[in-house]
Amino acid sequence: MKKFRKVLDGLTTSSPGGTIGSPSCGSAAGTPTSAATPKEIDVQETLVSENFQLCKTVRHGFPYQPTALAFDPVQKTLAIGSRTGGIRILGGPGVDCYCQHESGAAVLQLQFLINEGALVTACADDTLHLWNLRQRRPAVLHSLKFNRERITFCHLPFQSKWLYVGTERGNTHIVNIESFVLSGYVINWNKAIELSTKTHPGPVVHLSDSPKDEGKLLIGFESGTIVQWDLRGKKADFRIYYDEAIHSVGWHHEGKQFMCSHSDGSLSMWNLRNTTKPFQVTFPHGKIQKDGRKESCKPILKVEYKTSRNSEPFVIFSGGLSYDKAGRRPTLTIMHGKAITVLEMDYPIVEFMALCETPYNNEVQEPYAVVVLLEKDLIVVDLTQSNFPVFENPYPMDIHESPVTCTAYFADCPPDIIPILYSIGAKHKKTGYSQKEWPVAGGTWTLGSHTYPEIIVTGHADGSIKFWDASAITLQMLYKLKTSKAFEKPKPAEGRAAELVEEDPFAIQMVSWCPQSRIFCVVGISAHIILYRFSKYDANTQIVSLEVRLQCEAEDVISPSENENNPCFSESSPHSPQPHQQYPASPGSGTPEGNKDSIPCIKVKDRMVRVPPGYQAELVIQLLWVDGEPPQQITSLDINSAYGLLAFGNCNGLAVVDYLQKTILLCMSTLDLYGAADPYQRLTRSPRRNRQSTSGLTELSDNQQSIDMERSKSPTSDHVNGHCTSPTSQPKPRVPMGPEGPRLTRRGPGRPPFRKAQSAACMEISLPVSHTEESRENSFSRSRSSSVSSIDRETKEAITTLQFGESFGRKSDALPTPCLWVGTSLGMVLLIPMSIPTVHEERMEEPVTIGPSGTVLMLKGSVLRVSFLDCMGALIQSPHEVWRDPNAPEDPDRVRRRKLINFSPSSSQDNCGEGHLAVVCSERQAKVVLMPSQSCLFVHNITESSFVLQADVVSVSNSVCLACFCANGHVMTLSLPSLRPLMDVNYLPLTDMRIARTFCFTNGGQALYLSSPTEIQRITYSQEMCDNLQEMLGELFTPIETPEAQNRGFLKGFFGGNSHNFDREELFGEAAAGKGSRSLAQHIPGQAGMEGMKVAASGVVGDLARARIALDERGQRLGELEDRTALMMTGAETFSKHAHELMLKCKDKKWYQF
């Protein structure tokens, strides 16, 4: 094998684009080769390492696996916690912040410090955290880790600095929010319940202070025990023992009664005057059966009891449905008086919360909306209208409406494209929403000066495409395109075909978009390509369908079978053109099962269809079944609107289509692209053939012999990289024999599309559908290999990248011509020059001539990207056509012609001579080649221990660089053209295929990836953008005056208990209660002290503003105190006056006159 590699190295160095020497791994810069560098190539590189810094910018989408919900009724901000330790804080437009706990522990509960710009989180690792929200990027100020007890419930009274913490052992602890220190005051479970009780009451599931008196704390235990604890007297006022487990408790605002929800689907109402039994028990969804018993119901997990000034109270709860109604969706029930409204949800309810006008729990609540957090959605219900409509959600919470399968990111788009897409998409918006404004409107955000048009495109499993406006770190839906409308609905299959039927036959694999010409192209999982043109008018059209029979010779396999006595490949010449003809077949022509041939996977609509304004399908290209085998998935695509050409490839070969004339120009196997200069000896026999036929493949149990006989094909038809067939040979059944007997081999990277279309959240490149986490992680490490290490395996050469552009097809060319650069999975780069008529009339009639010209250079690993620079180091844009509406009314006096914008490599090179630079990046290596001499100027080994997943040439800080994302989580940038390393950051460990499939770079130093199945994470690697990020983010906290409490009146306050007389500091402070147990909880300081954090976040101006607000609030409290004092004095004088009058009236009366 070493000798074979040396031969390849010799081929590399002797090839025109080969290098004499390659730098070792970890070289500090791109190594110039021994090829003479022309004098005119003198690029002044301006980028240095100081221009780069990697940081996260913003996260879009629905929080993945949500667990908790909180709302600040004064600031109008919403917080959502997740199972992975993330927190999303949402407000008005542009106010969207993501924070992450370092531990990654699930968030159990969230508590806002209302109108104070802080948030308390309780996590599953029994740690409390205090977050500072008075800065644009929140940070943890304090943490408190509980060691011996597990946290189950927290409660923070309004305008209190003492947090009640209930634990699994049934104890209640008290934490000072300012210092995050445990108080010595503890309510032990054995003190809360009666001494005669023999059983443990269970974990604390509820804590709340009485609206009537803040000195009374209501404690709910899971077993059904409820205790009202007198905090001053340190004793229980009353104890309730109920038979059913308690899930939640809701107070009436007067503090005289409360409601409990139970595990049997019942609601119990309790009055404080008589706590021996509930005065009302209802089963809202439980009917009385024929035998007189109540039907069993599911638990009511939460209930909220909210009063309204002008109507009956609202009772809102989740769950409680009867068990006999199987299959019913999760529900939220709203009981308003005698009316009961059941709202069915699409997903299970995680949490809900009623939004009320007042933050005070002892005032009439006046609920106006309900926020419902579902497993995969967030909805807000309007309670002010009788039909309870939902508000239109302004956040992009529906990215995952269908699983995301691919992404694309376009920065610096034409400025007119966003308004036109929005105007088209706005016509298809849903109706029936509440007319009121979205109630979560907190924070402030202003459009910064560093903004430019950005668009994100997402492809989905159901075949839909979504265009998103991503300008200024926001995300807004622009337009949705359904690609499935171009096809007939698939018919249900039977027999073996049913096993192969694709559950999502229209799933999107990749997209190609030219924003200037507005031509859009998608690749689907059923080996189909759809080309769309944009129009502002609706039209009647018939979609043109092209069918391509793209297959390869058996000799395309690098190491075929060792069974030379019975070869299964054609005896014809490996470069015979016969297999590359187009075989016409009508879409409806079917063949018997097991012998499908020359038919596509899905059928295109063959009739006139009415298409609305927007993107309209013009052409569908489909790969055909060959000899009973489905077509291989398409691995690369490029489209050029100026040339009117579309190129695509897979593991079998390459095809080029003229979409203006609707003809196939080229359909050729990868082997034939080389001509006679093939660097690989394809017919070399490998002695390890029999052992390697099953290695690396997924193996099933031994009882599948019958399926093995049916599915196993010739040695050249079951390969790791897919299937290849020969048109002149029939596949012969063969069972691959291993040490354990027959096994069913499945396809690898090039497997046919007939499998469940997985979202990018769990996409696997190399292994079939798997149900184990271990195989999912292993799939990535096995999926890719360098070109050198893959030569000794049985594999085929796939087309991995395509790039149209003005280049030099041959060394002898004096002027650039249209060319197609082709990169393969074995590291080969080929050049295909084309001759395209320039006159409009000739272009529509004369054929385009095309023909491969041989190999340009060879790299290590699969080729990922090809880009072009001029001799001054500037990026050369691809030629494009200026958009014109295909359905616009025509002017009879004016002939419509195509307007082309051509960026020639020599257009701006007055003094640097002819030619241009080609930047080629593979999985392991990058090279810069001078054209037309094809001499390699610079080469850099990017990585030896890993491999590059995504690479792109992008513009940063008025220059260009090569950006790479590796499988080991490193993000790197290299200078151009010298390939000097500028940045190398170990950003994240790659744990699944979701990130690999969706990571993409764009101009301006930005990138994105799917951080979870429901969220898009945007990052920047530009120092300039990192510096401006604070300006671009929204403010989470806005100085707002706390609303005044209602004046309760003297007599009501005197006889009803005055909660304002309760001094928690006097009870819970260190002087009275002592210090808490150090062994019970450990204080962990945050990243910086509170004052340092505030100063670093917002500077002196923010501190002065906060000081002014604090003074105002203090003055307001003093004013309130003065008013209350005056009120009490007036009340005392009135009482004295009435008493004196009564005394005078009764002074002269005898005792018997009373």
mmCIF file with all atom_site columns, C-alpha atoms in Angstrom, residues 190 324 736 971:
data_model
loop_
_atom_site.group_PDB
_atom_site.id
_atom_site.type_symbol
_atom_site.label_atom_id
_atom_site.label_alt_id
_atom_site.label_comp_id
_atom_site.label_asym_id
_atom_site.label_entity_id
_atom_site.label_seq_id
_atom_site.pdbx_PDB_ins_code
_atom_site.Cartn_x
_atom_site.Cartn_y
_atom_site.Cartn_z
_atom_site.occupancy
_atom_site.B_iso_or_equiv
_atom_site.pdbx_formal_charge
_atom_site.auth_seq_id
_atom_site.auth_comp_id
_atom_site.auth_asym_id
_atom_site.auth_atom_id
_atom_site.pdbx_PDB_model_num
ATOM 1 C CA . ASN A 1 190 ? -41.909 17.598  61.157 1.00 0.00 ? 190 ASN A CA 1
ATOM 2 C CA . ASP A 1 324 ? -61.675 6.990   28.215 1.00 0.00 ? 324 ASP A CA 1
ATOM 3 C CA . PRO A 1 736 ? -21.876 -11.841 1.007  1.00 0.00 ? 736 PRO A CA 1
ATOM 4 C CA . VAL A 1 971 ? -13.344 27.332  13.305 1.00 0.00 ? 971 VAL A CA 1
#
